[in-house]
Short mmCIF file of C-alpha atoms in Angstrom, two decimals:
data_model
loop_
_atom_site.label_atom_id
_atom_site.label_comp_id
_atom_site.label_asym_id
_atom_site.label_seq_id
_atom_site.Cartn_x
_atom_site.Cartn_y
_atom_site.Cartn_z
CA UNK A 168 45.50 -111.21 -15.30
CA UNK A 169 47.62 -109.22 -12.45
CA UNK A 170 50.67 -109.39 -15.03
CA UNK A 171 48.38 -108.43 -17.73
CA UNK A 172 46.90 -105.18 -15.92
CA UNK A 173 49.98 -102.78 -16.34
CA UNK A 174 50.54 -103.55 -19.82
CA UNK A 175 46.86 -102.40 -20.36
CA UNK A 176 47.19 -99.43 -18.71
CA UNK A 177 50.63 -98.22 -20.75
CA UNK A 178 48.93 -99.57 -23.76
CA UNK A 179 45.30 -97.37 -22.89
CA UNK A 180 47.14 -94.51 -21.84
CA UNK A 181 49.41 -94.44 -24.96
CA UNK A 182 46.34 -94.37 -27.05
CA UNK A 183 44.56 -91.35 -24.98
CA UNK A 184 47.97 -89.51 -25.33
CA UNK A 185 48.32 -90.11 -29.09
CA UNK A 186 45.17 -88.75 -29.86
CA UNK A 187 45.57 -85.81 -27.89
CA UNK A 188 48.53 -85.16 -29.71
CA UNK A 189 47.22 -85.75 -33.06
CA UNK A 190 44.36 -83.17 -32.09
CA UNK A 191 47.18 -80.46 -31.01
CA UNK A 192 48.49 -78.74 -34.25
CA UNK A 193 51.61 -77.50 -31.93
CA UNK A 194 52.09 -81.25 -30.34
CA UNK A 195 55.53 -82.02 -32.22
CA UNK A 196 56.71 -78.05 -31.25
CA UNK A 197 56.11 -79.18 -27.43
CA UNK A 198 57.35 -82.74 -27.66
CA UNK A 199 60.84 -81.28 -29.62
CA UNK A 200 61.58 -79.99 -25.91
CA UNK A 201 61.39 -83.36 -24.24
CA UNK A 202 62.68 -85.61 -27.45
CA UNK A 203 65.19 -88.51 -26.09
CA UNK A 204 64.45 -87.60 -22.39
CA UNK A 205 62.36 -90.62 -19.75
CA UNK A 206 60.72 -90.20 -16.61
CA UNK A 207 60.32 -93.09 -14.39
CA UNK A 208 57.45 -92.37 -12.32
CA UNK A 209 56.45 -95.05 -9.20
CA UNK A 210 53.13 -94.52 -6.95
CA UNK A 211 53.41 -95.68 -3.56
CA UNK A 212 49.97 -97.23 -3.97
CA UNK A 213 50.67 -99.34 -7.05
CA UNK A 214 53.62 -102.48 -7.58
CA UNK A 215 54.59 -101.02 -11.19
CA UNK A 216 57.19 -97.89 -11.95
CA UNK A 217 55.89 -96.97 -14.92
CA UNK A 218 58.48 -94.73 -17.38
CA UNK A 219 57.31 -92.00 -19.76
CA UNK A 220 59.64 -91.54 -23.16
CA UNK A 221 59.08 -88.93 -25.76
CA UNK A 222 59.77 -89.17 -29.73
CA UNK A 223 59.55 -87.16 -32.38
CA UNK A 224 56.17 -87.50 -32.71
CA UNK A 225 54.62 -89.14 -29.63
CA UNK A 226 54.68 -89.97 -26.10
CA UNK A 227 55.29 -93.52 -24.99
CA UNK A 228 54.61 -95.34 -21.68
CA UNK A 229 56.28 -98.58 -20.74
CA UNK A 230 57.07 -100.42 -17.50
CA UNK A 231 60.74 -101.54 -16.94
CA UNK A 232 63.33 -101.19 -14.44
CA UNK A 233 66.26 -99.34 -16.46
CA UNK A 234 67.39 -95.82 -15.79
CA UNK A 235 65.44 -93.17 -16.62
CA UNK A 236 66.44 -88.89 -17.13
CA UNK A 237 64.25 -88.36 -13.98
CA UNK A 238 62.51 -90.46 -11.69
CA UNK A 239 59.67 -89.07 -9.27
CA UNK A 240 58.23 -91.40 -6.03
CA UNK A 241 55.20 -90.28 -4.24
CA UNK A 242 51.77 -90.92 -3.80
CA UNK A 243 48.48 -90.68 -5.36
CA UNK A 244 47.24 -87.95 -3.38
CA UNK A 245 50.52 -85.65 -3.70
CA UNK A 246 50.56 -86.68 -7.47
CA UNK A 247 47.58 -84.34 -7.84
CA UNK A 248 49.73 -81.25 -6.42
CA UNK A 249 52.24 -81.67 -9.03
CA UNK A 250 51.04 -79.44 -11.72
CA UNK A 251 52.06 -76.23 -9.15
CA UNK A 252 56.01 -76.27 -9.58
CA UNK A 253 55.46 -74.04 -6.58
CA UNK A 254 54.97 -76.63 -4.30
CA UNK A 255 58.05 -79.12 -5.01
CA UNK A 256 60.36 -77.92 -2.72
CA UNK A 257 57.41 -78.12 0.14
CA UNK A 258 56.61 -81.56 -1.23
CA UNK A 259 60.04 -82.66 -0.79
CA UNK A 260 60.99 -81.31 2.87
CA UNK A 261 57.56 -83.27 4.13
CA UNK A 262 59.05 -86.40 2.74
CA UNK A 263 55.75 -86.69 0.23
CA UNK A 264 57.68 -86.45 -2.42
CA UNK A 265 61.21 -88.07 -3.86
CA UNK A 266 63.20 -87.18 -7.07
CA UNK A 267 65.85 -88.47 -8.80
CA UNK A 268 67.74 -87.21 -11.58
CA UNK A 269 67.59 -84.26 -13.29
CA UNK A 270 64.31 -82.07 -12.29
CA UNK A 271 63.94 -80.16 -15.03
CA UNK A 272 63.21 -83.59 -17.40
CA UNK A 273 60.07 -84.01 -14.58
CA UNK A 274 59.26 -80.19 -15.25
CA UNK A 275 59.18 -80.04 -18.97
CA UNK A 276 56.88 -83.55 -18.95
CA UNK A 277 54.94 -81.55 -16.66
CA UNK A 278 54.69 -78.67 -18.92
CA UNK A 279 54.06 -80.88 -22.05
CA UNK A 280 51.11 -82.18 -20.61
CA UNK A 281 49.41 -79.27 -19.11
CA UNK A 282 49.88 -77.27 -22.42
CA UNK A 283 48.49 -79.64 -24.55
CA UNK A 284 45.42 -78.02 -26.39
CA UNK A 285 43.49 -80.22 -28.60
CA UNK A 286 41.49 -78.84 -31.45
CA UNK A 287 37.71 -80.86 -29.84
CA UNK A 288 35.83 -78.62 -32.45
CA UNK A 289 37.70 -79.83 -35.32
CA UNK A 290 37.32 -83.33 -34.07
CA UNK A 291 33.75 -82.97 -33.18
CA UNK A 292 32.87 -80.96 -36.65
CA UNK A 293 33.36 -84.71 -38.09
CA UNK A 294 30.74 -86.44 -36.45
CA UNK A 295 28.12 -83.66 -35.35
CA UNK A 296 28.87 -80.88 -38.25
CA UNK A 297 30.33 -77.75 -38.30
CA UNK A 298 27.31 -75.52 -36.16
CA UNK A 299 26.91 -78.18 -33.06
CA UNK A 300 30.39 -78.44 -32.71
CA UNK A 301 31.73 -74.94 -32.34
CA UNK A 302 28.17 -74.55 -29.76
CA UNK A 303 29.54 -77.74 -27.76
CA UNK A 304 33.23 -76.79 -27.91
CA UNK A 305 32.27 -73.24 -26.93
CA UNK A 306 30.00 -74.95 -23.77
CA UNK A 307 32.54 -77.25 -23.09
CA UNK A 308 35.50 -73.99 -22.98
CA UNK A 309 32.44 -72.38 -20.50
CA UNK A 310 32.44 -75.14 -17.98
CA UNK A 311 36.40 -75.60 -17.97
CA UNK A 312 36.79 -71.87 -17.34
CA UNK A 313 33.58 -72.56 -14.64
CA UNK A 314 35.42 -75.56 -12.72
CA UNK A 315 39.04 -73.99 -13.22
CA UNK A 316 37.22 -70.78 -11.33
CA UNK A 317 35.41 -72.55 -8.40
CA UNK A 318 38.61 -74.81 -7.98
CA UNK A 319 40.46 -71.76 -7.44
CA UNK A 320 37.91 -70.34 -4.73
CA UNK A 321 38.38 -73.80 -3.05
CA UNK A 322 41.71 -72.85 -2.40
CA UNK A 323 41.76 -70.09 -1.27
CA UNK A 324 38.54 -70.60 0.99
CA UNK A 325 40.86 -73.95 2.47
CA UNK A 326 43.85 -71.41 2.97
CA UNK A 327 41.92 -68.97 4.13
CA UNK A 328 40.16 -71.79 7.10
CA UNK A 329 43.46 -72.80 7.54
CA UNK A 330 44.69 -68.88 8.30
CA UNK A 331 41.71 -67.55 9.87
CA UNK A 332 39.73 -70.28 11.84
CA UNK A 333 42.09 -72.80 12.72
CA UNK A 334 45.24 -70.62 12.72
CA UNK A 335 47.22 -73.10 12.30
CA UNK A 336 48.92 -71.26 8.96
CA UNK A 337 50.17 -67.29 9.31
CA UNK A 338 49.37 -64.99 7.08
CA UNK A 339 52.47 -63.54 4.89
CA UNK A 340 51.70 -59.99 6.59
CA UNK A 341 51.81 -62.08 10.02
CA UNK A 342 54.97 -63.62 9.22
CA UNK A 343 56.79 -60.67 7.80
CA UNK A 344 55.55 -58.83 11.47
CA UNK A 345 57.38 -62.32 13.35
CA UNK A 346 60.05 -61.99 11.23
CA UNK A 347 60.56 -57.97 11.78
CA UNK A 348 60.30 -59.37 16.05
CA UNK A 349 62.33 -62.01 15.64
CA UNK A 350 64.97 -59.15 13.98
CA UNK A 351 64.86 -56.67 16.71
CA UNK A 352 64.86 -59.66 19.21
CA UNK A 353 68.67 -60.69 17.77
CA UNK A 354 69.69 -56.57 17.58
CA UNK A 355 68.75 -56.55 21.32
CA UNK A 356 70.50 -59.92 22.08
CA UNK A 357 73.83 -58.69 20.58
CA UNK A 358 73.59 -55.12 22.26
CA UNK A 359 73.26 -56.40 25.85
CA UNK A 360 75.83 -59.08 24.99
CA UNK A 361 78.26 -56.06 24.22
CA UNK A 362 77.80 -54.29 26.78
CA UNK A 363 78.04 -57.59 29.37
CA UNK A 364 81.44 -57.62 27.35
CA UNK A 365 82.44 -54.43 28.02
CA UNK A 366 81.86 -54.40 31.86
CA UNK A 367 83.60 -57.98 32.49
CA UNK A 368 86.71 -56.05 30.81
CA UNK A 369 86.40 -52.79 32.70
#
């Protein structure tokens, strides 16, 4: 069953992603820019590298060992921070993160997925009718925008705890004023060193 279990999990996640795409009237604009490219993509947590291809027409997930465009190693928990291209390079000096390849393969995956915007009204018009579905695709807009809002005040309030009550993170204003010190520290350092210069000569 072990052998079995990543197999299922390509073959379940291929389905979610091909009707996502079907659902996305610009899915074959967004898949044009990743066409012919792989990403290998192996989770400390898990045995299996698992490597994401792109078609024409759909995104493909299989589990094999050959060379891929791109290959990304990490964790679960850092796998979550990858949808902020902001954070890479931070990712990568803590050692949390490993790439391989070219990065910008990883980046346009990245950007596939995030900007994929299936039509749930259209698909729910079939079942519930025209009226319930635009009022639960209109609720169900409402609640993303909601959680997308209070995620971002979780943020901040964490960066903010880490800032102001633990202090264990400065402030850009607070680093700009070390930075400003640690300036006029080195103008200082050279001046005196001149001047030591100029004596021992004289």
């Amino acid at each position: 069953m072990l052998n079995l279990l990543p197999q299922l999990i390509c073959a379940a996640f291929e389905k979610a992603l091909q009707k996502l795409l079907a659902m996305d009237p610009a899915a074959e604009r967004l898949l044009s820019s990743v066409q012919g490219k792989q990403l290998a993509v192996k989770l400390t947590e898990l045995p299996w590298r698992f490597v994401l291809s792109a078609s024409e027409h759909q995104l493909l997930l299989n589990q094999h060992q050959e060379p891929a465009d791109c290959e990304i190693c990490t964790d679960l928990a850092t796998a979550r921070q990858l949808s902020d291209p902001s954070q890479l390079t931070r990712l990568i000096k803590q050692d949390k993160l490993c790439i391989q390849g070219d990065l910008q393969v990883a980046q346009k995956f990245s950007q596939v997925l995030q900007q994929l915007d299936p039509d749930w009204q259209q698909e729910l018009s079939v079942w519930l009718g025209d009226a319930l579905a635009h009022k639960l695709a209109t609720a169900l807009k409402q609640v993303q925008l909601l959680l997308q809002h209070k995620l971002a005040e979780l943020q901040q309030q964490s960066v903010e705890l880490l800032q102001d009550e633990l202090q264990t993170s400065p402030s850009r204003a607070e680093y700009q004023q070390f930075q400003q010190g640690l300036t006029a520290v080195q103008t200082r350092l050279e001046q005196l060193s001149r001047q030591i210069k100029t004596l021992q000569e004289s």
